[in-house]
Coordinates of C-alpha atoms and ligand atoms in Angstrom, one line a residue:
X1 CA 21.3 11.2 3.0
X2 CA 19.2 8.7 1.1
X3 CA 19.7 5.0 2.0
X4 CA 21.6 3.2 -0.8
X5 CA 20.1 -0.2 -0.1
X6 CA 18.6 -2.4 2.5
X7 CA 22.0 -2.9 4.2
X8 CA 22.5 0.8 4.6
X9 CA 19.0 1.0 6.1
X10 CA 19.7 -1.9 8.5
X11 CA 22.9 -0.1 9.6
X12 CA 20.9 3.0 10.4
X13 CA 18.3 1.0 12.3
X14 CA 21.1 -0.6 14.3
X15 CA 22.8 2.7 15.1
X16 CA 19.4 4.2 16.1
X17 CA 18.8 1.3 18.5
X18 CA 15.8 0.2 16.4
X19 CA 17.1 -3.2 15.4
X20 CA 17.0 -6.5 17.4
X21 CA 19.3 -9.1 16.0
X22 CA 18.1 -12.6 16.6
X23 CA 20.8 -15.3 16.7
X24 CA 18.7 -18.2 18.1
X25 CA 17.5 -20.6 15.5
X26 CA 14.0 -19.6 14.4
X27 CA 11.8 -21.4 11.8
X28 CA 10.4 -19.4 8.9
X29 CA 7.5 -21.7 9.1
X30 CA 5.1 -19.9 11.6
X31 CA 7.8 -19.1 14.3
X32 CA 9.1 -15.9 12.7
X33 CA 5.5 -14.8 12.2
X34 CA 4.6 -15.4 15.8
X35 CA 7.6 -13.4 17.0
X36 CA 6.9 -10.6 14.6
X37 CA 3.2 -10.6 15.7
X38 CA 4.1 -10.2 19.4
X39 CA 6.6 -7.5 18.6
X40 CA 4.1 -5.6 16.6
X41 CA 1.8 -5.5 19.6
X42 CA 4.4 -4.2 22.0
X43 CA 3.7 -0.8 23.6
X44 CA 0.2 -0.8 22.0
X45 CA -1.5 2.6 22.4
X46 CA 1.7 4.3 23.7
X47 CA 4.2 6.5 21.9
X48 CA 6.6 3.5 21.9
X49 CA 4.1 1.3 20.0
X50 CA 5.5 -1.2 17.5
X51 CA 8.7 -2.8 19.0
X52 CA 12.0 -3.0 17.1
X53 CA 12.9 -4.2 13.6
X54 CA 14.0 -7.8 13.6
X55 CA 17.0 -9.3 11.9
X56 CA 16.9 -13.1 12.0
X57 CA 20.4 -14.4 11.6
X58 CA 19.9 -18.1 12.2
X59 CA 17.1 -19.3 10.0
X60 CA 16.0 -22.9 10.4
X61 CA 16.7 -24.9 7.2
X62 CA 18.5 -22.0 5.5
X63 CA 22.1 -21.8 6.8
X64 CA 23.7 -18.4 6.3
X65 CA 20.3 -16.7 5.4
X66 CA 19.1 -13.5 7.1
X67 CA 15.6 -12.2 7.3
X68 CA 14.6 -8.7 8.1
X69 CA 11.1 -8.1 9.5
X70 CA 9.2 -5.1 11.0
X71 CA 11.4 -2.6 9.3
X72 CA 8.5 -0.1 9.0
X73 CA 6.8 -1.2 12.2
X74 CA 6.6 2.0 14.3
X75 CA 5.9 5.7 13.7
X76 CA 9.5 6.5 14.5
X77 CA 10.9 3.9 12.0
X78 CA 8.4 5.0 9.3
X79 CA 9.8 8.5 9.6
X80 CA 13.4 7.3 9.7
X81 CA 12.7 5.2 6.6
X82 CA 11.5 8.3 4.7
X83 CA 14.1 10.5 6.4
X84 CA 11.7 13.0 7.8
X85 CA 10.8 14.5 11.2
X86 CA 7.1 14.4 10.3
X87 CA 5.1 12.7 7.7
X88 CA 3.1 15.9 7.2
X89 CA 6.4 17.5 6.0
X90 CA 6.4 15.1 3.1
X91 CA 2.8 16.1 2.4
X92 CA 3.9 19.8 2.4
X93 CA 6.6 19.0 -0.1
X94 CA 3.9 17.4 -2.3
X95 CA 1.7 20.5 -1.8
X96 CA 4.6 22.7 -3.1
X97 CA 5.0 20.6 -6.1
X98 CA 1.3 20.6 -6.9
X99 CA 0.8 24.3 -6.3
X100 CA -0.9 25.4 -9.5
X101 CA 1.1 28.6 -10.0
X102 CA 0.7 29.4 -13.7
X103 CA 3.8 31.4 -14.7
X104 CA 2.8 34.6 -16.4
X105 CA 5.8 36.9 -16.4
X106 CA 9.3 35.9 -17.4
X107 CA 10.4 36.2 -13.7
X108 CA 7.6 33.8 -12.7
X109 CA 8.9 31.3 -15.3
X110 CA 12.4 31.6 -13.9
X111 CA 11.0 30.9 -10.5
X112 CA 9.4 27.7 -11.8
X113 CA 12.7 26.3 -13.0
X114 CA 14.0 25.0 -9.7
X115 CA 10.8 23.2 -9.1
X116 CA 11.0 21.5 -12.5
X117 CA 14.6 20.7 -12.0
X118 CA 13.7 19.2 -8.7
X119 CA 11.3 16.8 -10.3
X120 CA 13.9 16.0 -13.0
X121 CA 16.4 15.2 -10.3
X122 CA 14.2 12.4 -8.9
X123 CA 13.9 10.5 -12.2
X124 CA 15.4 7.0 -12.0
X125 CA 18.9 6.4 -13.4
X126 CA 19.9 3.3 -15.3
X127 CA 23.4 2.0 -14.3
X128 CA 25.6 -0.6 -15.9
X129 CA 25.3 -4.3 -14.8
X130 CA 28.8 -4.1 -13.2
X131 CA 27.5 -1.3 -10.9
X132 CA 24.5 -3.3 -9.9
X133 CA 25.0 -5.3 -6.7
X134 CA 21.8 -7.2 -7.4
X135 CA 23.7 -9.1 -10.1
X136 CA 26.5 -10.3 -7.9
X137 CA 25.1 -13.8 -8.2
X138 CA 23.1 -14.9 -11.3
X139 CA 21.1 -18.1 -11.3
X140 CA 20.0 -19.1 -14.7
X141 CA 16.9 -21.2 -15.4
X142 CA 18.5 -24.5 -14.4
X143 CA 19.6 -23.1 -11.1
X144 CA 16.4 -21.3 -10.1
X145 CA 15.0 -22.7 -6.8
X146 CA 12.6 -20.6 -4.8
X147 CA 12.7 -23.2 -2.1
X148 CA 16.2 -22.1 -1.3
X149 CA 14.9 -18.7 -0.2
X150 CA 14.0 -18.3 3.5
X151 CA 10.3 -17.6 2.6
X152 CA 7.8 -17.5 5.5
X153 CA 4.6 -19.3 6.2
X154 CA 2.8 -16.8 8.4
X155 CA -0.5 -18.4 9.6
X156 CA -1.4 -22.1 10.3
X157 CA -4.1 -22.4 7.6
X158 CA -2.1 -20.6 4.9
X159 CA -1.9 -22.4 1.5
X160 CA 1.9 -22.5 1.8
X161 CA 4.8 -20.1 2.0
X162 CA 4.2 -16.6 0.7
X163 CA 6.6 -13.8 -0.4
X164 CA 5.0 -11.0 1.6
X165 CA 7.1 -7.9 0.8
X166 CA 7.8 -8.1 -3.0
X167 CA 8.1 -5.1 -5.3
X168 CA 6.4 -6.5 -8.5
X169 CA 7.5 -4.7 -11.6
X170 CA 5.5 -4.7 -14.9
X171 CA 5.4 -2.6 -18.0
X172 CA 2.3 -0.9 -19.5
X173 CA 2.3 -2.4 -23.0
X174 CA 0.8 0.9 -24.4
X175 CA 2.7 3.7 -22.7
X176 CA 5.9 1.7 -21.8
X177 CA 5.7 3.0 -18.3
X178 CA 6.8 0.8 -15.5
X179 CA 4.7 0.0 -12.4
X180 CA 5.9 -1.3 -9.1
X181 CA 3.2 -2.8 -6.9
X182 CA 3.3 -4.9 -3.8
X183 CA 1.3 -8.1 -4.5
X184 CA 1.9 -11.2 -2.3
X185 CA 3.2 -14.3 -4.0
X186 CA 2.4 -17.8 -2.9
X187 CA 5.3 -20.3 -3.6
X188 CA 3.9 -23.3 -5.5
X189 CA 7.2 -25.0 -6.3
X190 CA 10.8 -24.3 -7.2
X191 CA 9.9 -22.1 -10.2
X192 CA 6.4 -20.9 -9.8
X193 CA 4.4 -18.7 -7.5
X194 CA 0.9 -17.1 -7.5
X195 CA 0.7 -13.4 -8.4
X196 CA -2.0 -11.9 -6.2
X197 CA -2.6 -8.6 -8.0
X198 CA -6.2 -7.8 -7.5
X199 CA -8.2 -7.0 -10.6
X200 CA -8.3 -3.2 -10.0
X201 CA -4.6 -2.9 -9.5
X202 CA -2.2 -1.6 -12.1
X203 CA -0.4 -4.8 -13.0
X204 CA -3.7 -6.5 -13.6
X205 CA -4.6 -3.7 -16.0
X206 CA -1.2 -4.2 -17.8
X207 CA -2.2 -7.8 -18.3
X208 CA -5.6 -6.7 -19.6
X209 CA -4.0 -4.3 -22.0
X210 CA -2.1 -7.2 -23.5
X211 CA -5.3 -9.2 -23.8
X212 CA -7.0 -6.3 -25.5
X213 CA -4.2 -6.1 -28.0
X214 CA -4.6 -9.8 -28.9
X215 CA -8.4 -9.6 -29.3
X216 CA -9.6 -6.6 -31.4
X217 CA -13.1 -8.0 -31.1
X218 CA -14.8 -6.0 -28.3
X219 CA -17.2 -8.7 -27.1
X220 CA -14.3 -11.0 -26.6
X221 CA -12.6 -8.2 -24.6
X222 CA -15.4 -8.2 -22.1
X223 CA -15.1 -11.9 -21.6
X224 CA -11.3 -11.7 -21.4
X225 CA -11.5 -9.2 -18.6
X226 CA -12.7 -12.0 -16.5
X227 CA -9.5 -13.9 -17.1
X228 CA -7.5 -11.4 -15.1
X229 CA -10.3 -10.8 -12.7
X230 CA -9.9 -14.2 -11.1
X231 CA -12.7 -16.4 -10.1
X232 CA -14.4 -19.3 -11.8
X233 CA -15.7 -17.1 -14.6
X234 CA -12.2 -17.2 -16.1
X235 CA -12.1 -20.7 -17.6
X236 CA -15.5 -20.6 -19.2
X237 CA -14.8 -17.2 -20.7
X238 CA -11.9 -18.6 -22.5
X239 CA -14.2 -21.2 -24.1
X240 CA -16.2 -18.5 -25.8
X241 CA -13.3 -17.3 -27.9
X242 CA -12.6 -18.4 -31.4
X243 CA -9.7 -20.6 -32.1
X244 CA -7.4 -18.0 -33.6
X245 CA -7.8 -15.6 -30.7
X246 CA -7.3 -18.4 -28.2
X247 CA -4.0 -19.5 -29.9
X248 CA -2.8 -15.9 -29.7
X249 CA -3.6 -15.6 -26.1
X250 CA -2.2 -19.0 -25.3
X251 CA 1.1 -17.9 -26.8
X252 CA 1.3 -14.6 -25.0
X253 CA 3.2 -13.9 -21.9
X254 CA 3.7 -10.8 -19.9
X255 CA 7.2 -10.2 -18.4
X256 CA 7.4 -9.6 -14.7
X257 CA 10.3 -8.9 -12.4
X258 CA 10.2 -8.9 -8.6
X259 CA 12.6 -7.0 -6.3
X260 CA 12.9 -8.2 -2.7
X261 CA 14.9 -6.2 -0.1
X262 CA 15.3 -2.7 -1.5
X263 CA 16.0 0.6 0.1
X264 CA 13.0 1.6 2.3
X265 CA 11.7 4.3 0.0
X266 CA 11.5 2.0 -2.9
X267 CA 9.8 -0.7 -0.9
X268 CA 7.3 1.8 0.4
X269 CA 6.6 3.2 -3.0
X270 CA 5.3 -0.2 -4.1
X271 CA 2.3 0.2 -1.7
X272 CA 1.5 3.8 -2.5
X273 CA -1.8 4.1 -4.3
X274 CA -0.3 6.3 -7.0
X275 CA -2.2 7.3 -10.2
X276 CA -1.4 4.5 -12.7
X277 CA 0.7 6.7 -14.9
X278 CA 3.0 7.9 -12.2
X279 CA 6.0 5.5 -12.0
X280 CA 6.7 4.4 -8.4
X281 CA 10.4 4.7 -9.3
X282 CA 9.8 8.5 -9.5
X283 CA 7.9 8.5 -6.2
X284 CA 10.7 6.6 -4.5
X285 CA 13.2 9.2 -5.9
X286 CA 11.0 12.0 -4.6
X287 CA 10.8 10.4 -1.2
X288 CA 14.5 9.8 -0.9
X289 CA 15.4 13.0 -2.7
X290 CA 17.8 11.0 -4.9
X291 CA 17.2 9.0 -8.1
X292 CA 16.6 5.3 -7.7
X293 CA 19.3 3.4 -9.5
X294 CA 18.0 0.8 -11.9
X295 CA 19.6 -1.9 -14.0
X296 CA 18.4 -3.9 -17.0
X297 CA 17.1 -7.3 -15.9
X298 CA 18.9 -10.3 -17.3
X299 CA 16.1 -12.1 -19.1
X300 CA 13.2 -9.7 -19.3
X301 CA 12.8 -6.2 -20.8
X302 CA 12.4 -4.4 -17.5
X303 CA 14.6 -2.3 -15.3
X304 CA 14.9 -3.4 -11.7
X305 CA 16.4 -1.7 -8.6
X306 CA 20.1 -2.1 -8.9
X307 CA 20.8 -2.4 -5.2
X308 CA 18.0 -4.9 -4.4
X309 CA 19.0 -8.0 -2.4
X310 CA 17.0 -10.4 -4.7
X311 CA 15.6 -10.0 -8.2
X312 CA 13.2 -12.7 -9.6
X313 CA 12.6 -12.5 -13.3
X314 CA 10.0 -14.3 -15.3
X315 CA 6.6 -14.1 -16.8
X316 CA 2.9 -14.7 -16.4
X317 CA 1.0 -16.5 -19.1
X318 CA -2.2 -14.7 -20.2
X319 CA -4.3 -17.9 -20.2
X320 CA -3.2 -19.3 -17.0
X321 CA -4.8 -19.0 -13.5
X322 CA -4.2 -21.1 -10.5
X323 CA -5.8 -21.4 -7.0
X324 CA -4.2 -19.0 -4.6
X325 CA -4.6 -19.0 -0.8
X326 CA -5.9 -19.3 1.8
X327 CA -3.8 -16.6 3.4
X328 CA -4.0 -15.1 6.9
X329 CA -4.6 -11.5 5.9
X330 CA -4.5 -8.0 7.3
X331 CA -8.2 -8.1 7.9
X332 CA -7.5 -10.5 10.8
X333 CA -9.2 -13.3 8.8
X334 CA -8.1 -15.7 6.2
X335 CA -8.7 -14.6 2.6
X336 CA -10.2 -17.7 0.9
X337 CA -8.9 -19.4 -2.2
X338 CA -9.4 -17.7 -5.5
X339 CA -7.9 -17.9 -9.0
X340 CA -4.9 -15.7 -9.8
X341 CA -2.2 -15.5 -12.5
X342 CA 0.9 -17.7 -12.1
X343 CA 4.4 -16.3 -12.1
X344 CA 7.0 -18.5 -13.8
X345 CA 10.5 -17.6 -12.6
X346 CA 13.2 -17.9 -15.3
X347 CA 16.1 -16.3 -13.5
X348 CA 17.1 -15.2 -10.1
X349 CA 19.8 -12.7 -9.4
X350 CA 20.9 -11.7 -5.9
X351 CA 23.6 -10.0 -3.9
X352 CA 26.3 -12.0 -2.0
X353 CA 24.9 -13.0 1.4
X354 CA 21.5 -11.6 0.6
X355 CA 19.1 -10.3 3.2
X356 CA 15.5 -11.5 2.6
X357 CA 12.9 -8.9 3.6
X358 CA 9.4 -10.0 4.8
X359 CA 6.4 -8.8 6.7
X360 CA 3.5 -10.5 8.4
X361 CA 0.0 -9.2 8.1
X362 CA -2.7 -10.2 10.6
X363 CA -4.9 -8.7 13.2
X364 CA -4.1 -5.0 13.5
X365 CA -1.9 -3.4 14.6
X366 CA 0.8 -4.9 12.4
X367 CA 3.7 -3.4 10.5
X368 CA 1.4 -2.4 7.7
X369 CA -0.6 -0.2 10.0
X370 CA 2.4 2.2 10.1
X371 CA 2.9 2.0 6.3
X372 CA -0.8 2.8 5.9
X373 CA -0.6 5.8 8.2
X374 CA 2.2 7.1 6.1
X375 CA 0.1 6.7 3.0
X376 CA -2.7 8.5 4.8
X377 CA -0.6 11.5 5.6
X378 CA 1.3 11.7 2.3
X379 CA -1.9 11.3 0.3
X380 CA -3.9 14.0 2.0
X381 CA -2.7 16.7 -0.4
X382 CA -3.5 14.6 -3.4
X383 CA -7.1 14.0 -2.1
X384 CA -7.4 17.7 -1.4
X385 CA -6.4 18.4 -5.0
X386 CA -9.7 16.9 -6.1
X387 CA -11.7 17.6 -3.0
X388 CA -10.2 20.8 -1.5
X389 CA -13.0 20.9 1.2
X390 CA -11.4 17.9 2.9
X391 CA -9.7 19.1 6.1
X392 CA -8.3 15.8 7.5
X393 CA -8.6 12.1 7.0
X394 CA -8.2 9.1 9.4
X395 CA -7.8 5.5 8.3
X396 CA -7.8 3.7 11.7
X397 CA -5.7 0.5 11.4
X398 CA -8.6 -1.6 12.7
X399 CA -10.5 -0.4 9.7
X400 CA -7.8 -2.2 7.6
X401 CA -7.7 0.8 5.2
X402 CA -10.4 -0.4 2.9
X403 CA -13.1 -0.8 5.6
X404 CA -13.2 2.7 7.2
X405 CA -12.3 6.2 6.3
X406 CA -13.2 9.2 8.5
X407 CA -13.1 12.5 6.8
X408 CA -13.6 16.1 8.1
X409 CA -14.8 18.7 5.7
X410 CA -15.6 22.4 5.5
X411 CA -19.3 22.0 4.8
X412 CA -20.5 24.7 2.4
X413 CA -23.7 23.5 0.9
X414 CA -26.6 21.2 1.2
X415 CA -25.6 17.6 0.5
X416 CA -21.9 18.3 0.7
X417 CA -21.1 15.3 2.9
X418 CA -22.7 13.0 0.2
X419 CA -20.7 14.7 -2.5
X420 CA -17.6 13.8 -0.5
X421 CA -18.6 10.2 -0.1
X422 CA -19.1 9.9 -3.9
X423 CA -15.8 11.7 -4.5
X424 CA -14.0 9.2 -2.3
X425 CA -15.6 6.2 -3.9
X426 CA -14.5 7.6 -7.3
X427 CA -10.9 8.2 -6.3
X428 CA -8.4 5.5 -7.1
X429 CA -8.1 2.8 -4.5
X430 CA -10.3 4.7 -2.2
X431 CA -13.1 3.2 -4.3
X432 CA -12.8 0.2 -1.9
X433 CA -13.8 2.1 1.2
X434 CA -16.6 0.1 2.8
X435 CA -17.6 2.8 5.3
X436 CA -17.0 6.6 4.8
X437 CA -17.8 8.8 7.8
X438 CA -18.0 12.5 7.2
X439 CA -17.8 15.0 10.0
X440 CA -17.6 18.8 10.2
X441 CA -14.2 20.5 10.2
X442 CA -14.3 21.2 14.0
X443 CA -14.2 17.5 14.7
X444 CA -10.7 16.0 15.1
X445 CA -10.8 12.9 13.0
X446 CA -7.7 11.5 14.7
X447 CA -9.6 11.4 18.0
X448 CA -11.8 8.3 17.8
X449 CA -13.7 9.2 21.0
X450 CA -14.7 12.5 19.6
X451 CA -15.7 10.9 16.3
X452 CA -17.8 8.3 18.1
X453 CA -19.5 11.1 20.1
X454 CA -20.3 13.1 16.9
X455 CA -21.4 10.3 14.8
X456 CA -23.8 8.7 17.3
X457 CA -25.2 12.1 18.3
X458 CA -25.5 13.7 14.9
X459 CA -27.2 11.1 12.9
X460 CA -30.7 10.1 12.3
X461 CA -29.6 6.7 10.9
X462 CA -32.3 6.2 8.3
X463 CA -31.8 9.7 6.9
X464 CA -28.0 10.0 7.2
X465 CA -26.7 6.7 6.0
X466 CA -26.2 6.3 2.3
X467 CA -25.7 3.0 0.6
X468 CA -24.1 2.5 -2.8
X469 CA -23.0 -0.5 -4.9
X470 CA -19.7 -1.0 -6.5
X471 CA -16.3 -2.7 -6.5
X472 CA -15.1 -3.8 -3.1
X473 CA -11.7 -5.1 -2.0
X474 CA -10.9 -8.7 -2.8
X475 CA -10.2 -9.2 0.9
X476 CA -13.9 -8.5 1.8
X477 CA -15.3 -11.8 2.9
X478 CA -18.8 -10.5 3.6
X479 CA -19.8 -8.9 0.3
X480 CA -22.6 -10.6 -1.7
X481 CA -20.1 -11.5 -4.4
X482 CA -16.3 -11.6 -4.5
X483 CA -15.1 -8.1 -5.5
X484 CA -18.6 -6.6 -5.8
X485 CA -20.8 -5.3 -3.0
X486 CA -22.3 -2.4 -1.1
X487 CA -20.7 0.5 0.7
X488 CA -22.0 2.9 3.3
X489 CA -21.5 6.5 3.9
X490 CA -22.5 8.2 7.2
X491 CA -23.2 11.9 7.1
X492 CA -22.4 12.9 10.7
X493 CA -22.2 16.6 9.9
X494 CA -24.5 19.1 11.4
X495 CA -27.7 19.1 9.4
X496 CA -28.9 22.3 7.7
X497 CA -32.3 23.6 7.0
X498 CA -31.3 23.6 3.4
X499 CA -31.2 19.8 3.8
X500 CA -34.7 19.8 5.2
X501 CA -33.7 19.8 8.9
X502 CA -36.1 22.3 10.5
X503 CA -35.4 21.7 14.2
X504 CA -32.9 24.0 16.0
X505 CA -29.4 22.4 16.2
X506 CA -27.9 22.7 19.7
X507 CA -24.4 24.1 20.3
X508 CA -21.7 21.8 21.6
X509 CA -20.5 22.3 25.2
X510 CA -17.6 24.6 25.9
X511 CA -16.8 26.6 29.0
X512 CA -16.4 30.4 28.9
X513 CA -12.8 31.5 28.4
X514 CA -12.8 33.8 31.5
X515 CA -14.0 31.0 33.7
X516 CA -11.3 28.8 32.4
X517 CA -8.7 31.5 33.0
X518 CA -9.9 31.9 36.6
X519 CA -9.7 28.2 37.3
X520 CA -6.3 27.9 35.6
X521 CA -5.0 30.6 38.0
X522 CA -6.0 28.5 41.1
X523 CA -5.6 25.0 39.6
X524 CA -2.2 24.1 41.1
X525 CA -3.2 25.4 44.5
X526 CA -6.2 22.9 44.5
X527 CA -3.5 20.1 44.5
X528 CA -5.8 17.7 42.6
X529 CA -3.2 16.5 40.2
X530 CA -0.1 14.8 41.8
Ligands
LIG601 C1 2.2 -5.9 3.0 C2 1.3 -5.6 1.9 C3 0.8 -6.6 1.1 C4 -0.1 -6.4 0.1 N1 -0.6 -7.4 -0.7 C5 -1.3 -7.1 -1.8 C6 -1.8 -8.2 -2.6 O1 -1.5 -9.4 -2.4 N2 -2.6 -7.9 -3.7 C7 -2.9 -6.6 -4.0 O2 -3.6 -6.4 -5.0 N3 -2.5 -5.6 -3.2 C8 -1.7 -5.8 -2.1 N4 -1.3 -4.8 -1.3 C9 -1.7 -3.4 -1.6 C10 -1.0 -2.9 -2.8 O3 0.4 -3.0 -2.6 C11 -1.4 -1.4 -3.1 O4 -2.8 -1.4 -3.4 C12 -0.6 -0.8 -4.2 O5 -1.0 0.6 -4.2 C13 -0.8 -1.4 -5.5 O6 0.0 -0.8 -6.4 P1 -0.6 -0.4 -7.9 O7 -1.5 0.8 -7.6 O8 0.7 0.1 -8.6 O9 -1.2 -1.5 -8.4 C14 -0.5 -5.0 -0.2 C15 0.0 -4.0 0.6 C16 0.9 -4.3 1.6 C17 1.4 -3.2 2.5
LIG602 MN1 1.2 2.0 -9.4

């Protein structure tokens, strides 16, 4: 049964023995983060890795507030959140949906119907305001005060308090489709925050769409791209525009709504690197196998999750950027200051006794390691749709998802590993992957010891490492320029003569099966193991 809301999910966590309620007073400034960090590191490397979810019930400076952390922070909880025994089972459901069976006969068409009906049954449903708990309390413009929320500061050198688990909702001005993305928000004051959508993310593109609409002149468009791209180029690019365009941009706002504390499938859908045209609300419906209930926001033309704990409504102005950061990030380093759009909050609605949901990112493993692993499993079938020769993928948490991807392939022709690298660098957010390692299908990519052995044995570095240039993650602090730099692919597959390798390639070591069987038969009597 799908979780209705965050509370339903918290109850399940409690019943499953996965929740630790904390009644001692804890400060949202750094203390909660330190506790969550220690919990994330519990049982490291064992099947119990991750520690429990945490419900802080006594928040310093915020009487009555409750804060949920680490809700996704273990393999077991990630599966519980998505109501599945195995993440691969979700991948299998996606495979079934994607199966390109072209119906030919009438009977085949009939067989397709349940599948289509299934997709239809996941579409979000809009409910009336009276049925939307997120509107139990409505705070109009005069009453908006973000400082009332128990928002965390997570690392000592952070620029301030950050909302770390927000579902940011925007609308594509062209298609009308809604996007939900998780982009952190730095609290500047009672009514404004930063909006850290990186330039390649969908909400940034929505903003650019609006800019394009205000400036039919193509050259201007190019300059305007810099505005949403962040960085110091932004201000000067505004100066190059003519007065009329500038006035138009200055007057234009993009509406934004933010949900905090939703059912786990909806929160998770906000981090899924879905194709831009696929609404996360549909993905959440697919994951929970029940439509997400939405409600019209109070002051903006957006639909928001009806059961959310908090909804922030407001806008970003197309000509406005402000310094964001630093922020202790999931790379284990601070991301330095940069310019990002500013979110102006015009209305807050929330449930009675709302539960605030947060996460902390930092040196892996953290909670997001488990979310990333779920994305890795669920996305494998989608990667295989474009690159069917991919057998398996591993994104080790220490590679912080954009730094390292290990891929095994069924190698079928010369240069195949390089084709895969290029395919990955061309595929959605996988474009950010700084290092792609390609191995043959008989290498278990989940076994990092095996991968290390293969890579270091199988490469002639000068020959097998490929460099390319392109967009890199905004969190990369080493690239030559912010957001632009080089990437590396390592071809650790067996080299073929068709690739110019003329030496013989040795076999890997394995014992004969009959010898193994003979040793198996006497193994216990040897009394070597306990
Ligand atoms: C805890 C957490 C925090 C994140 N913070 C950001 C962020 O500040 N900016 C950003 O662009 N992406 C951030 N991401 C990654 C995006 O949520 C992810 O790329 C998502 O797919 C974006 O959605 P979109 O494709 O609809 O733009 C974060 C992910 C997680 C799990
Ligand atoms: Mn999206």
